[in-house]
Coordinates of C-alpha atoms in Angstrom, one line a residue:
M30 CA 143.5 85.6 92.7
F31 CA 144.4 85.7 89.0
E32 CA 147.2 88.2 89.8
F33 CA 149.5 85.5 91.1
I34 CA 149.6 83.9 87.6
R35 CA 151.6 86.9 86.4
T36 CA 154.3 86.3 89.0
H37 CA 156.8 85.0 86.4
Q38 CA 156.3 87.9 84.0
R39 CA 156.4 90.6 86.8
L40 CA 159.5 89.1 88.4
M41 CA 161.4 89.0 85.2
Q42 CA 160.4 92.7 84.4
I43 CA 161.7 93.8 87.9
F44 CA 164.8 91.6 87.6
L45 CA 165.6 93.1 84.1
A46 CA 164.6 96.6 85.0
I47 CA 167.6 96.7 87.3
I48 CA 169.9 96.4 84.4
I49 CA 168.0 98.1 81.6
V50 CA 167.1 101.5 83.1
P51 CA 167.9 104.3 82.9
S52 CA 169.6 103.9 79.6
F53 CA 167.9 102.3 76.6
A54 CA 171.3 101.0 75.5
F55 CA 173.0 99.7 78.6
V56 CA 174.7 97.2 76.4
G57 CA 175.3 98.5 72.9
L58 CA 176.2 96.7 69.8
G59 CA 179.7 98.1 70.2
S60 CA 180.1 96.1 73.3
Y61 CA 180.2 92.8 71.4
K62 CA 182.2 91.5 68.4
S63 CA 180.1 90.9 65.3
F64 CA 180.6 87.6 63.6
G65 CA 179.5 85.9 60.3
D66 CA 175.8 85.5 59.6
D67 CA 173.8 82.4 60.6
A68 CA 170.5 82.2 58.8
G69 CA 167.6 83.1 61.1
T70 CA 169.9 83.7 64.1
I71 CA 170.7 87.2 65.4
A72 CA 172.8 86.4 68.4
K73 CA 174.3 83.6 70.4
I74 CA 174.4 83.6 74.2
D75 CA 176.3 80.8 76.0
G76 CA 176.6 79.1 72.6
K77 CA 172.8 79.0 72.2
P78 CA 171.0 80.8 69.3
L79 CA 168.6 83.7 69.7
S80 CA 166.4 83.6 66.6
Q81 CA 165.0 86.4 64.6
L82 CA 161.5 85.1 65.4
E83 CA 162.2 85.3 69.1
F84 CA 163.3 88.9 68.7
D85 CA 160.3 89.8 66.6
N86 CA 158.0 88.3 69.2
A87 CA 159.7 90.2 72.0
V88 CA 159.3 93.5 70.0
R89 CA 155.7 92.7 69.4
N90 CA 155.1 92.0 73.1
Q91 CA 156.7 95.2 74.1
L92 CA 154.7 97.2 71.6
D93 CA 151.5 95.6 72.9
T94 CA 152.5 96.5 76.5
Y95 CA 153.0 100.2 75.4
R96 CA 149.6 100.2 73.6
Q97 CA 147.8 98.9 76.7
R98 CA 149.5 101.5 78.9
M99 CA 149.1 104.5 76.7
G100 CA 145.9 103.8 74.8
A101 CA 145.1 106.5 72.3
Q102 CA 148.3 108.4 73.1
F103 CA 150.4 105.6 71.7
D104 CA 152.4 106.5 68.6
Q105 CA 154.6 103.8 67.1
K106 CA 157.0 106.4 65.8
M107 CA 158.1 107.0 69.4
V108 CA 159.5 103.5 69.6
D109 CA 160.4 102.9 66.0
T110 CA 164.0 103.8 66.8
P111 CA 167.4 102.0 67.0
E112 CA 167.4 102.6 70.7
F113 CA 164.1 100.8 71.3
K114 CA 165.1 97.8 69.2
Q115 CA 168.5 97.7 71.0
S116 CA 166.8 97.8 74.4
V117 CA 164.7 94.7 73.5
L118 CA 167.8 92.8 72.4
D119 CA 169.6 93.8 75.6
Q120 CA 166.7 92.4 77.6
L121 CA 166.7 89.1 75.7
I122 CA 170.5 88.9 76.2
A123 CA 170.2 89.5 79.9
Q124 CA 167.5 86.9 80.2
R125 CA 169.6 84.3 78.5
A126 CA 172.7 85.2 80.4
V127 CA 170.9 84.8 83.7
A128 CA 169.3 81.5 82.6
A129 CA 172.7 80.2 81.6
E130 CA 174.1 81.0 85.0
V131 CA 171.2 79.3 86.7
A132 CA 171.8 76.2 84.6
H133 CA 175.6 76.1 85.1
S134 CA 175.3 76.7 88.8
N135 CA 172.7 73.8 89.1
L136 CA 170.4 76.1 91.1
A137 CA 167.2 74.3 92.1
V138 CA 164.2 74.5 94.3
P139 CA 163.1 71.6 96.4
D140 CA 159.6 70.2 95.8
A141 CA 158.5 71.1 99.3
Q142 CA 159.5 74.7 98.8
L143 CA 157.7 74.8 95.5
Q144 CA 154.5 73.3 97.0
K145 CA 154.6 75.7 99.9
A146 CA 155.0 78.7 97.5
I147 CA 152.0 77.6 95.4
M148 CA 149.8 77.0 98.4
D149 CA 150.8 80.4 99.9
Q150 CA 149.4 82.0 96.8
F151 CA 146.0 80.5 97.7
G152 CA 145.9 81.5 101.4
G153 CA 148.1 78.7 102.8
P154 CA 147.8 74.9 103.1
A155 CA 144.6 75.1 105.2
N156 CA 142.7 76.9 102.4
F157 CA 144.3 75.4 99.4
N158 CA 141.8 73.8 97.0
M159 CA 143.0 71.8 94.0
D160 CA 139.7 72.5 92.0
T161 CA 140.1 76.3 92.4
Y162 CA 143.8 76.0 91.6
K163 CA 143.1 74.2 88.3
Q164 CA 140.3 76.6 87.4
V165 CA 142.4 79.7 87.9
L166 CA 145.2 78.2 85.7
A167 CA 142.7 77.0 83.0
A168 CA 141.3 80.5 82.8
Q169 CA 144.8 81.7 82.0
G170 CA 145.3 78.9 79.4
M171 CA 147.8 77.0 81.6
K172 CA 148.2 73.6 83.0
P173 CA 149.5 72.8 86.5
T174 CA 152.7 71.4 85.1
D175 CA 153.3 74.6 83.1
F176 CA 152.7 76.8 86.2
D177 CA 154.9 74.6 88.4
A178 CA 157.8 75.1 86.0
R179 CA 157.3 78.8 85.9
M180 CA 157.1 79.1 89.7
R181 CA 160.2 76.9 90.1
Q182 CA 162.1 79.3 87.8
D183 CA 160.8 82.3 89.7
L184 CA 162.0 80.9 93.0
V185 CA 165.4 80.2 91.6
L186 CA 165.6 83.8 90.2
Q187 CA 164.5 85.2 93.6
Q188 CA 167.3 83.3 95.2
L189 CA 169.8 84.6 92.7
A190 CA 168.6 88.2 93.1
V191 CA 168.5 88.1 96.9
A192 CA 172.0 86.7 97.0
V193 CA 173.4 89.4 94.8
E194 CA 171.4 92.4 96.1
G195 CA 172.1 91.3 99.7
T196 CA 175.8 92.4 99.2
G197 CA 174.7 96.0 98.8
F198 CA 174.3 98.2 101.9
A199 CA 174.6 101.9 102.8
P200 CA 177.3 102.9 105.3
R201 CA 175.7 104.6 108.4
T202 CA 177.7 107.8 107.9
V203 CA 176.6 108.1 104.3
A204 CA 172.9 107.4 105.2
K205 CA 173.0 109.9 108.1
S206 CA 174.6 112.6 106.0
L207 CA 172.0 112.3 103.2
S208 CA 169.2 112.1 105.7
D209 CA 170.5 115.3 107.4
I210 CA 170.5 117.1 104.0
A211 CA 167.0 116.0 103.3
A212 CA 165.7 117.2 106.7
Q213 CA 167.6 120.5 106.8
E214 CA 165.6 123.6 107.7
R215 CA 166.3 127.1 106.5
E216 CA 164.9 130.4 107.9
V217 CA 163.8 132.4 104.9
Q218 CA 162.3 135.9 104.2
E219 CA 160.7 136.7 100.9
L220 CA 160.4 139.8 98.8
L221 CA 158.1 139.4 95.7
L222 CA 158.0 141.7 92.7
P223 CA 154.8 140.7 90.9
V224 CA 154.6 141.0 87.1
A225 CA 151.2 142.9 87.5
D226 CA 153.0 145.8 89.3
F227 CA 155.0 146.5 86.1
V228 CA 152.2 146.3 83.6
P229 CA 151.4 150.1 83.7
Q230 CA 155.1 150.8 82.6
V231 CA 154.7 148.8 79.4
K232 CA 153.8 150.5 76.1
V233 CA 153.2 148.0 73.3
T234 CA 153.6 149.4 69.7
D235 CA 152.2 148.1 66.4
D236 CA 155.7 147.2 65.4
M237 CA 156.1 145.0 68.5
V238 CA 152.8 143.2 67.7
K239 CA 153.8 142.7 64.1
S240 CA 157.3 141.4 65.1
F241 CA 155.7 138.9 67.5
Y242 CA 153.2 137.8 64.9
E243 CA 156.0 137.1 62.3
K244 CA 158.4 135.4 64.7
N245 CA 155.6 133.1 66.1
A246 CA 153.7 132.3 62.9
K247 CA 153.2 128.6 63.8
Q248 CA 151.1 129.7 66.8
F249 CA 148.5 131.2 64.5
E250 CA 148.2 128.5 62.0
V251 CA 144.9 126.7 61.4
P252 CA 146.1 123.1 60.5
E253 CA 145.1 121.4 57.3
Q254 CA 141.9 119.4 57.5
A255 CA 140.1 116.9 55.4
K256 CA 136.8 115.1 55.0
I257 CA 137.5 111.5 54.4
E258 CA 136.0 108.1 53.5
Y259 CA 137.5 104.9 54.9
V260 CA 136.8 101.2 55.2
V261 CA 138.0 98.8 57.9
F262 CA 138.8 95.1 57.3
N263 CA 139.3 92.9 60.4
N264 CA 138.4 89.6 61.9
D265 CA 134.8 90.7 62.5
A266 CA 134.4 91.4 58.8
V267 CA 135.5 87.9 58.1
L268 CA 133.4 86.3 60.8
S269 CA 130.3 88.1 59.5
Q270 CA 130.6 86.1 56.3
I271 CA 131.3 82.7 57.8
S272 CA 128.5 80.2 58.4
V273 CA 128.7 76.8 60.1
A274 CA 126.0 74.1 59.4
D275 CA 124.5 72.2 62.3
A276 CA 125.8 69.0 60.7
E277 CA 129.4 70.3 61.0
V278 CA 128.9 71.1 64.6
S279 CA 127.4 67.7 65.4
D280 CA 130.1 65.9 63.5
Y281 CA 132.8 67.8 65.5
Y282 CA 131.1 67.0 68.8
E283 CA 130.9 63.3 68.0
K284 CA 134.5 63.1 66.9
N285 CA 135.9 65.1 69.9
K286 CA 133.8 64.0 72.8
A287 CA 136.9 63.8 75.0
Q288 CA 137.0 67.6 74.9
F289 CA 133.6 67.8 76.4
T290 CA 134.1 65.2 79.1
T291 CA 134.6 66.1 82.7
G292 CA 137.0 63.5 84.3
E293 CA 136.2 61.5 87.4
V294 CA 136.6 63.4 90.6
R295 CA 137.7 61.7 93.8
R296 CA 138.2 63.4 97.1
A297 CA 139.9 61.3 99.7
S298 CA 141.0 61.3 103.4
H299 CA 143.5 59.2 105.2
I300 CA 144.9 58.3 108.6
L301 CA 148.6 57.8 108.8
V302 CA 150.8 55.9 111.3
T303 CA 154.3 57.0 110.4
L304 CA 157.2 54.7 109.9
K305 CA 160.7 56.1 109.4
K306 CA 162.9 54.9 106.6
G307 CA 165.2 52.0 107.6
A308 CA 162.9 51.0 110.5
S309 CA 163.7 47.7 112.2
A310 CA 161.3 44.7 112.0
A311 CA 160.2 45.4 115.6
E312 CA 159.4 49.1 114.8
T313 CA 157.5 48.0 111.6
T314 CA 155.5 45.5 113.6
A315 CA 154.6 48.0 116.3
A316 CA 153.5 50.6 113.7
K317 CA 151.4 48.0 111.9
T318 CA 149.8 46.8 115.1
K319 CA 148.9 50.4 116.0
A320 CA 147.4 51.0 112.5
E321 CA 145.4 47.8 112.6
A322 CA 143.9 48.9 115.9
I323 CA 142.9 52.3 114.4
L324 CA 141.5 50.5 111.3
A325 CA 139.3 48.3 113.6
E326 CA 138.0 51.4 115.3
V327 CA 137.2 53.1 112.0
R328 CA 135.4 50.0 110.6
K329 CA 133.2 50.0 113.7
A330 CA 132.2 53.7 113.2
P331 CA 133.0 54.7 109.6
A332 CA 131.0 58.0 110.1
D333 CA 133.6 59.0 112.7
F334 CA 136.5 58.8 110.2
A335 CA 137.3 62.5 110.4
K336 CA 137.1 62.6 114.2
I337 CA 139.4 59.6 114.5
A338 CA 141.8 61.0 111.9
K339 CA 142.0 64.3 113.8
A340 CA 142.8 62.5 117.1
K341 CA 145.1 59.7 115.9
S342 CA 146.6 60.5 112.4
E343 CA 150.3 61.3 112.5
D344 CA 150.1 63.4 109.3
Q345 CA 150.2 66.8 110.8
G346 CA 149.3 68.5 107.5
S347 CA 145.9 66.7 107.1
A348 CA 145.0 65.6 110.6
E349 CA 143.6 69.0 111.6
Q350 CA 141.3 68.7 108.5
G351 CA 140.0 65.3 109.6
G352 CA 142.5 63.6 107.3
D353 CA 141.2 65.4 104.2
L354 CA 143.7 65.1 101.2
G355 CA 141.5 67.2 98.9
V356 CA 140.7 66.3 95.3
I357 CA 143.2 63.7 94.1
E358 CA 145.1 64.4 90.9
K359 CA 147.2 61.9 89.1
G360 CA 150.8 61.9 90.4
M361 CA 149.9 64.0 93.4
L362 CA 150.4 61.2 95.9
V363 CA 152.8 58.3 96.2
A364 CA 151.8 55.4 94.0
P365 CA 150.6 52.9 96.7
V366 CA 148.2 55.6 98.2
E367 CA 147.0 56.8 94.9
N368 CA 146.3 53.3 93.7
G369 CA 144.5 52.4 96.9
I370 CA 142.2 55.4 96.6
N371 CA 141.4 54.6 93.0
K372 CA 140.1 51.1 94.0
L373 CA 137.6 52.4 96.6
K374 CA 134.0 53.3 96.2
Q375 CA 132.6 56.3 97.9
G376 CA 132.5 55.7 101.7
E377 CA 134.4 52.5 101.5
I378 CA 137.3 52.0 104.0
S379 CA 140.5 50.4 102.7
D380 CA 142.7 47.8 104.2
L381 CA 146.1 49.0 105.5
V382 CA 148.2 50.5 102.7
Q383 CA 151.9 50.8 103.2
S384 CA 154.0 53.5 101.6
E385 CA 157.4 55.0 102.3
F386 CA 155.8 57.2 104.9
G387 CA 154.1 54.5 106.9
F388 CA 150.7 52.7 107.1
H389 CA 147.6 54.5 105.7
I390 CA 143.9 53.9 106.2
L391 CA 142.1 55.4 103.2
T392 CA 138.5 56.4 102.3
V393 CA 136.9 58.2 99.5
T394 CA 134.6 61.0 100.8
E395 CA 133.3 62.2 97.4
L396 CA 133.1 60.5 94.0
K397 CA 131.9 62.1 90.9
P398 CA 131.9 59.9 87.8
A399 CA 133.2 61.2 84.4
L400 CA 130.5 63.2 82.6
V401 CA 130.0 64.0 79.0
K402 CA 128.4 67.5 78.5
P403 CA 125.2 67.3 76.4
F404 CA 125.5 68.4 72.8
E405 CA 123.0 71.3 73.3
S406 CA 125.0 72.8 76.2
V407 CA 128.1 73.1 74.1
K408 CA 126.6 73.7 70.6
A409 CA 127.0 77.5 70.8
D410 CA 130.7 77.2 71.9
V411 CA 131.5 74.7 69.2
T412 CA 129.8 76.8 66.5
D413 CA 131.8 79.8 67.6
M414 CA 135.0 77.9 67.6
L415 CA 134.4 76.4 64.1
K416 CA 133.6 79.9 62.8
K417 CA 136.8 81.3 64.1
Q418 CA 138.8 78.4 62.6
K419 CA 137.2 79.0 59.2
A420 CA 137.7 82.7 59.6
S421 CA 141.4 82.2 60.5
K422 CA 141.9 80.3 57.2
K423 CA 139.9 82.8 55.2
Y424 CA 141.5 85.9 56.7
S425 CA 144.6 85.9 54.6
E426 CA 142.7 85.3 51.4
M427 CA 140.3 88.2 52.1
A428 CA 143.1 90.4 53.3
E429 CA 144.9 90.0 50.0
A430 CA 141.7 90.8 48.1
F431 CA 141.2 93.9 50.3
T432 CA 144.8 95.1 49.6
N433 CA 144.6 94.4 45.9
T434 CA 141.2 95.9 45.3
V435 CA 141.9 99.3 47.1
Y436 CA 145.0 99.5 45.0
E437 CA 143.8 98.4 41.6
Q438 CA 140.5 100.3 41.8
S439 CA 141.9 103.3 43.6
D440 CA 139.4 106.0 42.5
S441 CA 136.7 104.7 44.9
L442 CA 136.2 102.5 48.0
K443 CA 132.9 101.2 46.7
P444 CA 134.4 98.2 44.8
V445 CA 136.2 96.8 47.9
A446 CA 133.2 97.5 50.1
D447 CA 130.8 95.7 47.7
K448 CA 133.3 92.8 47.2
L449 CA 133.9 92.1 50.9
G450 CA 130.6 93.3 52.4
L451 CA 132.2 96.3 54.2
K452 CA 130.7 99.6 55.2
I453 CA 132.1 102.9 53.9
E454 CA 132.5 105.3 56.9
T455 CA 133.0 109.0 56.8
A456 CA 134.8 111.5 59.1
A457 CA 135.2 115.3 58.9
N458 CA 137.8 117.7 60.2
V459 CA 140.5 115.0 60.1
S460 CA 144.1 116.4 60.5
R461 CA 147.5 115.0 59.8
M462 CA 148.2 114.1 63.5
P463 CA 146.1 111.7 65.6
S464 CA 143.5 113.5 67.7
P465 CA 142.8 112.7 71.4
M466 CA 139.1 113.5 70.6
A467 CA 138.9 110.6 68.1
A468 CA 140.9 108.2 70.2
A469 CA 138.8 105.1 69.4
A470 CA 138.3 105.8 65.7
P471 CA 140.0 103.3 63.3
Y472 CA 141.4 106.1 61.1
N473 CA 143.0 107.9 64.1
N474 CA 146.3 106.1 63.6
A475 CA 149.6 107.8 62.8
K476 CA 150.6 105.4 60.1
F477 CA 147.3 105.5 58.3
L478 CA 147.1 109.4 58.6
A479 CA 150.6 109.6 57.1
A480 CA 149.4 107.6 54.1
L481 CA 146.2 109.6 53.9
F482 CA 148.0 113.0 53.9
S483 CA 150.7 112.0 51.5
N484 CA 151.2 114.4 48.5
D485 CA 149.8 111.8 46.1
S486 CA 146.7 111.1 48.1
I487 CA 145.9 114.8 48.6
S488 CA 146.4 115.8 44.9
S489 CA 144.8 112.8 43.3
K490 CA 142.2 111.9 46.0
R491 CA 142.9 108.2 45.3
N492 CA 142.7 105.4 47.8
T493 CA 145.5 104.9 50.2
E494 CA 147.2 101.6 50.4
A495 CA 145.8 99.1 53.0
V496 CA 147.4 100.1 56.3
E497 CA 147.7 97.7 59.3
T498 CA 146.6 99.9 62.2
A499 CA 146.4 97.0 64.7
P500 CA 146.9 93.3 64.7
S501 CA 144.6 91.7 62.0
T502 CA 143.2 95.2 61.2
L503 CA 143.6 96.9 57.8
V504 CA 142.3 100.4 57.0
A505 CA 142.1 102.1 53.6
G506 CA 140.8 105.6 52.9
R507 CA 140.6 108.5 50.6
I508 CA 140.3 112.3 50.9
V509 CA 137.0 113.7 49.7
E510 CA 137.6 117.3 50.5
F511 CA 140.8 119.0 51.6
K512 CA 141.5 122.3 53.2
P513 CA 145.2 123.4 53.3
A514 CA 146.7 125.0 56.4
T515 CA 146.0 128.7 56.7
K516 CA 147.2 131.5 59.0
R517 CA 144.9 133.6 61.1
P518 CA 145.0 137.3 60.0
L519 CA 147.0 139.7 62.2
A520 CA 143.9 141.8 62.9
E521 CA 142.1 138.7 64.3
V522 CA 144.8 138.0 66.8
D523 CA 146.0 141.6 67.5
A524 CA 144.4 141.8 71.0
Q525 CA 145.7 138.4 72.0
I526 CA 149.3 139.3 70.9
R527 CA 149.2 142.7 72.7
Q528 CA 148.2 141.0 76.0
R529 CA 151.0 138.4 75.5
V530 CA 153.7 141.0 74.7
T531 CA 152.6 143.2 77.6
M532 CA 153.0 140.4 80.1
E533 CA 156.4 139.4 78.6
E534 CA 157.7 143.0 78.8
A535 CA 156.4 143.4 82.3
A536 CA 158.2 140.2 83.3
K537 CA 161.4 141.6 81.9
L538 CA 161.0 144.8 84.0
A539 CA 160.2 142.7 87.1
T540 CA 163.4 140.6 86.6
K541 CA 165.5 143.7 86.0
A542 CA 164.2 145.4 89.2
G543 CA 164.6 142.1 91.2
E544 CA 168.2 141.6 90.0
D545 CA 169.1 145.2 91.0
K546 CA 167.6 144.7 94.5
L547 CA 169.4 141.3 94.8
A548 CA 172.8 142.9 94.1
A549 CA 172.1 145.7 96.6
F550 CA 171.1 143.2 99.4
K551 CA 174.2 141.1 98.8
K552 CA 176.3 144.2 99.5
S553 CA 174.3 145.5 102.5
G554 CA 173.0 142.3 104.1
E555 CA 169.8 144.2 105.0
A556 CA 166.3 142.8 105.5
T557 CA 164.3 145.9 104.7
G558 CA 161.2 145.1 102.7
F559 CA 161.2 141.4 103.3
S560 CA 158.3 139.4 104.8
A561 CA 158.3 137.8 108.2
A562 CA 160.8 134.9 108.5
K563 CA 159.5 131.3 107.7
V564 CA 161.3 128.1 108.5
V565 CA 161.2 125.9 105.4
S566 CA 162.6 122.5 104.4
R567 CA 162.4 120.2 101.4
A568 CA 159.3 118.6 102.9
K569 CA 157.7 121.9 104.1
N570 CA 157.6 124.9 101.7
E571 CA 155.3 127.2 103.8
G572 CA 153.6 128.7 100.7
I573 CA 156.8 129.5 98.8
N574 CA 156.7 128.7 95.1
G575 CA 158.2 125.3 94.3
L576 CA 160.7 126.6 91.7
A577 CA 161.9 129.2 94.3
M578 CA 162.2 126.4 96.9
Q579 CA 164.6 124.5 94.7
S580 CA 166.9 127.5 94.5
I581 CA 166.6 128.3 98.2
M582 CA 167.6 124.7 99.2
K583 CA 170.5 124.7 96.7
T584 CA 172.0 128.1 97.7
D585 CA 175.4 128.1 99.3
T586 CA 175.0 129.1 103.0
T587 CA 178.6 129.0 104.1
K588 CA 178.1 132.8 104.6
L589 CA 174.9 134.1 106.2
P590 CA 172.7 135.9 105.4
A591 CA 172.6 134.5 101.9
Y592 CA 170.5 135.8 99.1
V593 CA 169.0 134.2 96.0
G594 CA 166.9 135.6 93.2
V595 CA 164.4 133.5 91.3
D596 CA 162.5 134.3 88.1
V597 CA 159.2 132.6 88.4
P598 CA 157.5 132.4 84.9
G599 CA 154.0 133.9 84.9
M600 CA 154.3 135.3 88.4
G601 CA 157.3 137.7 88.6
Y602 CA 160.6 137.8 90.4
G603 CA 161.3 136.8 94.0
V604 CA 164.3 137.7 96.2
Y605 CA 164.9 135.4 99.2
R606 CA 167.0 136.1 102.3
I607 CA 168.3 133.0 104.2
A608 CA 169.3 134.0 107.7
K609 CA 169.7 130.6 109.5
V610 CA 170.4 127.0 108.6
Q611 CA 169.5 124.3 111.2
Q612 CA 168.5 120.7 111.8
P613 CA 165.0 120.0 113.1
A614 CA 164.8 119.6 116.9
Q615 CA 163.5 116.1 116.6
Q616 CA 164.4 113.8 113.7
D617 CA 161.9 111.2 112.6
E618 CA 163.7 107.9 113.2
A619 CA 161.3 106.0 111.1
Q620 CA 161.9 108.4 108.2
R621 CA 165.7 108.0 108.7
K622 CA 165.4 104.2 108.6
Q623 CA 163.3 104.4 105.4
E624 CA 165.8 106.7 103.7
A625 CA 168.7 104.3 104.7
E626 CA 166.7 101.4 103.1
Q627 CA 166.2 103.4 99.9
I628 CA 169.9 104.2 99.7
G629 CA 170.6 100.5 100.3
N630 CA 168.2 99.6 97.5
I631 CA 170.0 101.9 95.1
I632 CA 173.4 100.3 96.0
A633 CA 171.9 96.8 95.7
Q634 CA 170.6 97.7 92.2
Q635 CA 174.1 98.8 91.2
E636 CA 175.5 95.5 92.5
M637 CA 172.9 93.7 90.4
A638 CA 173.8 95.7 87.3
Q639 CA 177.4 94.9 87.7
Y640 CA 176.7 91.2 88.3
I641 CA 174.5 91.0 85.2
E642 CA 177.2 92.6 83.1
L643 CA 179.6 90.0 84.4
L644 CA 177.2 87.2 83.4
K645 CA 176.9 88.7 79.9
Q646 CA 180.7 88.5 79.5
K647 CA 180.7 85.0 81.0
A648 CA 178.1 83.9 78.4
K649 CA 180.3 85.1 75.6
V650 CA 177.6 87.0 73.7
K651 CA 178.0 87.2 69.9
I652 CA 175.9 89.5 67.8
L653 CA 175.4 87.9 64.3
K654 CA 173.0 90.3 62.8
P655 CA 172.2 94.0 63.6
V656 CA 168.7 94.7 64.8
T657 CA 168.8 98.5 64.7
T658 CA 168.3 98.6 60.9
T659 CA 165.0 96.7 60.9
T660 CA 161.6 98.4 60.9
V661 CA 159.4 97.8 63.9
A662 CA 156.4 97.8 61.7
E663 CA 157.8 94.7 60.0
V664 CA 157.3 92.6 63.1
K665 CA 154.1 94.2 64.2

């Protein structure tokens, strides 16, 4: 159920993916004219500024997304590039251009459509529960008004996307041709020349071994390694030194009781006799008389309110639920009805209440008064909150002390550990590059390892600078023992090299023999030595190597039989004889339809890309400050 909260973000990613991929720089800086510098503004779209702070936040969010997806494999150097920063700017420009078009076109979503979309996320109107709705939003740090605004924007964007993409379609002849190519079958015979068959012909000399060893020296290197000490400073380190007195907790509770108060909860039901707008006096009198009769019936048997509502209420949405309106939130209902409900006690029946919809009979089915949570039940949460507030204020002060101490007393980590109450950790066999085996280790960070293995750090064994390895996390370290990179002796790897050279030379012999056979077959057209014929297609390889299949299906078959040779690394050489090309006896119509839809989607995406480019031009984008020269780490 929480998944629907992310509708806005997911839609925007899909919407923008259409225009960003496959190139990082769909829109380059060269596409726009550069103007004079406005302090704090890097671009203007539709005359509105895009600030440096917004760009920094977008970069940070994108980095966080990559970290979550890649985990320990994430290396910031991969994205610390001009192309990455340009792609973020392009996304922001696209967002603003689309938003500008929405505003200028006065695109809007009716309240009824918005309400239906929200209720559909919760299983439809019959299952919608306002309490659950609010709880889900609260868990995501949102209010109903915030989510309503996002959903409204999503629906507008959906309308825009559907309208544009709907213009893209695949002509039937094109779809059929592509589908025929995908389904095409070829009758193939195979002649394999395995590498193993040529191994006895290979004679490996000492000179060949030595030459391979010298040309591939990197393969036999033992990387440099170090034993290190390091300390980690983060929010946990600050929190461990923060204390909150009971008096502070009590004082906060007394001054902020509203935070711990659960508001009054009213659940109500109604019976409606409808009255159209502009009704005549006679129609109004008739409706009122009908409502009064129902009211008299309800007053005689209040316990049958739901039964009577189901039988006689003209509100189709609530009648099936016995007139239940759910938990009433402020502003949810028209004012006369909401005011009428708020005046009632639980079980009390109202007089007739007239609204723009007609005459209502109201009752409150559940009433929970406002409740202040006891101090003891919230004490732990308040204590934790106050500790975090104090820690947030103290973090900068302690971070500065950490940074200064590791630099000023750089011959040891003990001073900073003693000063800030940190623990000195050790690690052995640490290398210059992050290791998958130490994925969760604080030191296993490319930026920190670069500082640790700098020339100055290795030679002097002094502390590194304080390196930010994650948000609010600083690490400093020093090398205790260092082993430089070495090369394994030739004698140690001789057997390994001989085996490798043998297989390489055998593969060359197999390729030469295969190419000779291929040339002969092309002249003669013979099938001598080939295996039994197999019918293969792109979806059915019948045991033929995948690399060979690619060549078989790409081979020109205007003249049959056709021959193709394929060098399959590690296996040998294969010669393939194509005797027949045909379409399958029965074509899968469902598959054809799916392929036509895929082609249509591609065309629709192209339409969207062109439309977004037009919106960018319409928005008169101006780049005021280049972003490709900034360092991603600066906005981390």
